Short mmCIF file of C-alpha atoms in Angstrom, two decimals:
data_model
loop_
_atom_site.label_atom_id
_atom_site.label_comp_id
_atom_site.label_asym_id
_atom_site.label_seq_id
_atom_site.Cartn_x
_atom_site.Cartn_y
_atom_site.Cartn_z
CA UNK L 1 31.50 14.05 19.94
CA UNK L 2 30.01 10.86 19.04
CA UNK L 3 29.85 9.76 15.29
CA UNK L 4 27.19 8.16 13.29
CA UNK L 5 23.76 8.55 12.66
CA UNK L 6 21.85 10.00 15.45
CA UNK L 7 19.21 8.09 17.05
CA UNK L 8 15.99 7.22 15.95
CA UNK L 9 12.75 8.17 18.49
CA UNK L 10 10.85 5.30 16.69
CA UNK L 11 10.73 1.47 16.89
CA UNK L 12 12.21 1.72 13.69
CA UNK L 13 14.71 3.46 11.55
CA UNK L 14 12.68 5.33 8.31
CA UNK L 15 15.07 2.96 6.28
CA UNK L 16 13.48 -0.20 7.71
CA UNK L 17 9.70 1.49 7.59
CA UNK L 18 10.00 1.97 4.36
CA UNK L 19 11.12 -1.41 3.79
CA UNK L 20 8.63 -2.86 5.99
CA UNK L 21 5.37 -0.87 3.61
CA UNK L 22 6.78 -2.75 1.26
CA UNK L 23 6.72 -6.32 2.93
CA UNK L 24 3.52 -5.64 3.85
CA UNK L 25 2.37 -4.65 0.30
CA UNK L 26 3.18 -8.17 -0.70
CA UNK L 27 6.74 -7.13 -2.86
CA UNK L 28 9.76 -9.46 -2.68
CA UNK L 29 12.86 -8.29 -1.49
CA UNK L 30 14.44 -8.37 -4.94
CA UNK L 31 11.30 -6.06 -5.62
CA UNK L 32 11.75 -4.12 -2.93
CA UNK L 33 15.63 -3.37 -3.84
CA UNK L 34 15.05 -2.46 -7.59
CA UNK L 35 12.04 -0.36 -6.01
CA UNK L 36 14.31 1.64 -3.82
CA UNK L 37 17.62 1.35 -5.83
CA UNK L 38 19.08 -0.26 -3.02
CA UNK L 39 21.21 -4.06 -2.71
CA UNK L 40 19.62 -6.69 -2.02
CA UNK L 41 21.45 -7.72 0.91
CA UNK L 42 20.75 -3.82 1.98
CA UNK L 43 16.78 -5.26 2.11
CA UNK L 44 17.60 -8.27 3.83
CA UNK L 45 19.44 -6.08 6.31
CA UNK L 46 16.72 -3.96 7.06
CA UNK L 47 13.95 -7.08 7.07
CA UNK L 48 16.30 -8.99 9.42
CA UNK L 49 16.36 -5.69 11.81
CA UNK L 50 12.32 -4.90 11.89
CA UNK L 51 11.79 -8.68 12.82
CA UNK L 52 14.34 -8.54 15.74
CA UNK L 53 13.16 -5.26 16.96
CA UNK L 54 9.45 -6.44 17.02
CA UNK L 55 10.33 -9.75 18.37
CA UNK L 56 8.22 -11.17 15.76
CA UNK L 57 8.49 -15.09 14.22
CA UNK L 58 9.65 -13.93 10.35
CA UNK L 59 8.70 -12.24 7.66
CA UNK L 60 5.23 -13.86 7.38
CA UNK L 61 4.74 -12.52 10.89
CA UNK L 62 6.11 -8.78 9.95
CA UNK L 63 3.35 -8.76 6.75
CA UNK L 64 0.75 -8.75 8.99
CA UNK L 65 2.10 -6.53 11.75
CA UNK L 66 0.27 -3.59 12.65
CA UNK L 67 2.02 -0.38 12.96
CA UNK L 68 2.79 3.34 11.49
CA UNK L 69 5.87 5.23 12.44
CA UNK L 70 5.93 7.66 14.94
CA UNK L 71 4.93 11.34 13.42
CA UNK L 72 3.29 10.12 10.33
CA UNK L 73 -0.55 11.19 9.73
CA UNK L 74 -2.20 7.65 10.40
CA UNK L 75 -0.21 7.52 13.63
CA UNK L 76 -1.73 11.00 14.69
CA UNK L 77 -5.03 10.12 13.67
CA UNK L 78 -5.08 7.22 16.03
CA UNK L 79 -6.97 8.37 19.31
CA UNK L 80 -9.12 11.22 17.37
CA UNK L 81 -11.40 8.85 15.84
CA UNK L 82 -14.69 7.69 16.92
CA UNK L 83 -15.99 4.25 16.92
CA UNK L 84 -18.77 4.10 14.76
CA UNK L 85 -20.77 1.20 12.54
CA UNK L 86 -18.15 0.02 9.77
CA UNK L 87 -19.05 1.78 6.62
CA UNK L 88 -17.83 0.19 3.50
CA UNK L 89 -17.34 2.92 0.30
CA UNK L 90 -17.90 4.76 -1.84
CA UNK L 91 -15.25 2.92 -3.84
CA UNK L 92 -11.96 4.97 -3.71
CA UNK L 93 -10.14 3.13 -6.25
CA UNK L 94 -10.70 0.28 -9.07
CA UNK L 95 -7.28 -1.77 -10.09
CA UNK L 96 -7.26 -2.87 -13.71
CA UNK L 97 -4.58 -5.00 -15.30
CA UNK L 98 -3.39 -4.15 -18.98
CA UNK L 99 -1.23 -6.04 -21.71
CA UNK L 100 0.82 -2.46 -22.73
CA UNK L 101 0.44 -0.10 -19.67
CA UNK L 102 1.60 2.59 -22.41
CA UNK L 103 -1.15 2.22 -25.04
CA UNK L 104 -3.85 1.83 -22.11
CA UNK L 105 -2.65 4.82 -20.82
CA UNK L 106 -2.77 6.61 -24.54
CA UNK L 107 -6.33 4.64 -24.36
CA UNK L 108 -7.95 5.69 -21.61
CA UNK L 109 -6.85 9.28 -21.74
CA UNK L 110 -7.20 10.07 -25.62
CA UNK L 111 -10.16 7.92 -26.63
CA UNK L 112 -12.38 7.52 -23.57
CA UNK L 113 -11.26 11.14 -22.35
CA UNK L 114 -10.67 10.49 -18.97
CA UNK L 115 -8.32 12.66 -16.20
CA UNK L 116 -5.15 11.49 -16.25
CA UNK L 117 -3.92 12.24 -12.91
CA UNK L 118 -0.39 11.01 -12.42
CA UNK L 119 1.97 8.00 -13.80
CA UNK L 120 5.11 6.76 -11.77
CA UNK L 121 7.06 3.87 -12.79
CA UNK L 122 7.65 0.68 -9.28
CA UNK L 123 9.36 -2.11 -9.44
CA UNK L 124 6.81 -4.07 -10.94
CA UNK L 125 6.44 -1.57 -13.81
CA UNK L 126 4.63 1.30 -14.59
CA UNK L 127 1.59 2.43 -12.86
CA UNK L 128 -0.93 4.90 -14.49
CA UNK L 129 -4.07 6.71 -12.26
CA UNK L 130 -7.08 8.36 -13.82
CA UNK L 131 -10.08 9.92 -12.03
CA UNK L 132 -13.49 8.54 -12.87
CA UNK L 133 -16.10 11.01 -11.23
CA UNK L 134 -14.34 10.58 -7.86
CA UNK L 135 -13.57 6.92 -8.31
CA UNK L 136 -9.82 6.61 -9.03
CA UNK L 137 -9.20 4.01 -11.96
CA UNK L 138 -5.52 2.37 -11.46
CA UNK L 139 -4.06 0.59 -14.63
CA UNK L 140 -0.68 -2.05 -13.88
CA UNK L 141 0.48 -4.09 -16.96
CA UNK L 142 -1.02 -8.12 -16.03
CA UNK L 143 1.97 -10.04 -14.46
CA UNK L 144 0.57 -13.23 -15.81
CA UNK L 145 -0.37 -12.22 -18.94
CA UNK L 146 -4.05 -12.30 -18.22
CA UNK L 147 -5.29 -8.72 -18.61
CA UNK L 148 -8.46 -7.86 -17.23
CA UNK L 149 -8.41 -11.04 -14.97
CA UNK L 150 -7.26 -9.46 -11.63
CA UNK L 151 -9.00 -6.73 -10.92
CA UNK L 152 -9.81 -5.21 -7.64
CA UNK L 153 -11.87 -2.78 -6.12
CA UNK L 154 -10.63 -0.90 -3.00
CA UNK L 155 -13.28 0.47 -0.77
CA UNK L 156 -13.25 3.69 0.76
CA UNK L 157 -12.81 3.94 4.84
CA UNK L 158 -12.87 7.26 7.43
CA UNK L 159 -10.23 5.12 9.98
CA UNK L 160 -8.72 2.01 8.52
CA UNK L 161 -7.73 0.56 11.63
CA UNK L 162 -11.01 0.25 12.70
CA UNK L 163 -12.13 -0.70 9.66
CA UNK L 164 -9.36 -3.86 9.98
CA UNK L 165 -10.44 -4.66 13.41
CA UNK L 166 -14.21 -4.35 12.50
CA UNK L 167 -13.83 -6.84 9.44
CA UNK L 168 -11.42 -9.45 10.68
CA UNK L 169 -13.91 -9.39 13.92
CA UNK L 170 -16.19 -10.81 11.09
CA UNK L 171 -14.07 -13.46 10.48
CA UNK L 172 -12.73 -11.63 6.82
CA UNK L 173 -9.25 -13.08 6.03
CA UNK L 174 -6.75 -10.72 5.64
CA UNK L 175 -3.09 -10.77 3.41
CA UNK L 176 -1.70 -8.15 5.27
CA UNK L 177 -1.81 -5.76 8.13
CA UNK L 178 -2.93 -1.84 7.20
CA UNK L 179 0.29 -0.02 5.43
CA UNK L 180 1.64 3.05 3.77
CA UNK L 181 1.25 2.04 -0.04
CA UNK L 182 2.43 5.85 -0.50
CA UNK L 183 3.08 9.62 0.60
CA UNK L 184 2.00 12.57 -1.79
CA UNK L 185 4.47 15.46 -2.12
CA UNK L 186 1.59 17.35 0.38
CA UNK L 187 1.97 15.27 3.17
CA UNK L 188 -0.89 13.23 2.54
CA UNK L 189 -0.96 8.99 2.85
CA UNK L 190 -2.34 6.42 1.63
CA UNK L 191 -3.09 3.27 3.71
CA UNK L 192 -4.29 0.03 2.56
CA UNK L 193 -4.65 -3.35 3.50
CA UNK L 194 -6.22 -6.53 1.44
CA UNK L 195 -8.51 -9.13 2.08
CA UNK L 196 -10.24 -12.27 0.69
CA UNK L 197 -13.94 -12.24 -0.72
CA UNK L 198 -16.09 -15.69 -0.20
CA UNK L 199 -14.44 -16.93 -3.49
CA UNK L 200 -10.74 -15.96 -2.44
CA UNK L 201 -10.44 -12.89 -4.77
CA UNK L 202 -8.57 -10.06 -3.87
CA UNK L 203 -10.53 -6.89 -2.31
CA UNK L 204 -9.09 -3.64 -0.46
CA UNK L 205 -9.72 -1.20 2.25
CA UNK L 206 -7.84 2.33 1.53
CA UNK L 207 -8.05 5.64 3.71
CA UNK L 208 -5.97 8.73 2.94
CA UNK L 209 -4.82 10.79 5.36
CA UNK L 210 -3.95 14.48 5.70
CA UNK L 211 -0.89 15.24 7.56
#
């Protein structure tokens, strides 16, 4: 009988995917490791691994590889889709950057009365999501210390990957390659990838997908 982990029937291992999300999502690997509770050597493993099994040139070049593991619901959406005119919106999601995520949260819920849907703590801190008539608002405590600076609206898409090819097509620069940002307890996840306005500030496509 042989002994070890049994084989993967996926380019990678779901260790390195998840790794790999978060490469693509712009985190460090010291980020990544207090993120997933894991060493930061462990990250480095796993980074090292994805770029020699995709024969890419680095980590730059694994940020803006495109690819979703085998099974997942973007990767079984792929093929069912119809081409069809890109179609920007509604706006899925609005990113707003706080001094005290805790009193915004107290703020936002209490005194302007809106759904509070969920709050998770990340390695960057604590992130809080309301719902504003469809629109979901996402607060993050300002890493520079300039709240209200950096926001960023995300734009709602039917297939993101053809939403990625349709944009960049139209010369839009993109940070990173379409990724798996997250995975609700149902199954359902949440894809994004960035881009650059004409003034260089930060914009978003998002799709989620049903399992």
């Amino acid at each position: 009988m042989k002994r070890g982990r049994p084989p993967h029937d996926d380019v990678l291992t779901p260790a390195e995917w998840r790794v790999v999300h978060a490469v693509r999502h712009g985190m460090t690997n010291r980020q990544i490791a207090n993120g997933r509770g894991i060493s930061l050597d462990a990250v480095k493993f796993h980074v090292e691994n994805a770029v020699q099994k995709l024969g890419l040139d680095g980590r730059a070049a694994l940020r803006k590889w495109r690819g979703a593991p085998r099974g997942s619901a973007l990767s079984k959406q792929e093929g069912t889709m119809t081409a069809s005119k890109l179609d920007l919106g509604p706006i899925g999601q609005i990113a707003r950057h706080v001094a005290d995520i805790d009193k915004a949260e107290a703020w936002y819920r209490d005194v302007l009365g809106l759904t509070h849907l969920y709050s998770f703590p990340s390695s960057i801190g604590k992130l809080a999501f309301f719902d504003c008539g469809g629109t979901r608002l996402f607060l993050e405590t300002a890493r520079d210390g300039k709240p209200g600076e950096q926001n960023v609206l995300y734009f709602r898409v039917l297939d993101i990957n053809a939403a990625y090819e349709d944009l960049q097509a139209r010369g839009v620069e993109f940070t990173d390659a379409p990724h798996m940002i997250f995975k609700h307890p149902d199954g359902m996840e949440e894809w994004m990838a960035f881009f650059k306005d004409c003034d260089g500030q930060a914009l978003s496509i998002m799709s989620q997908v049903k399992a």
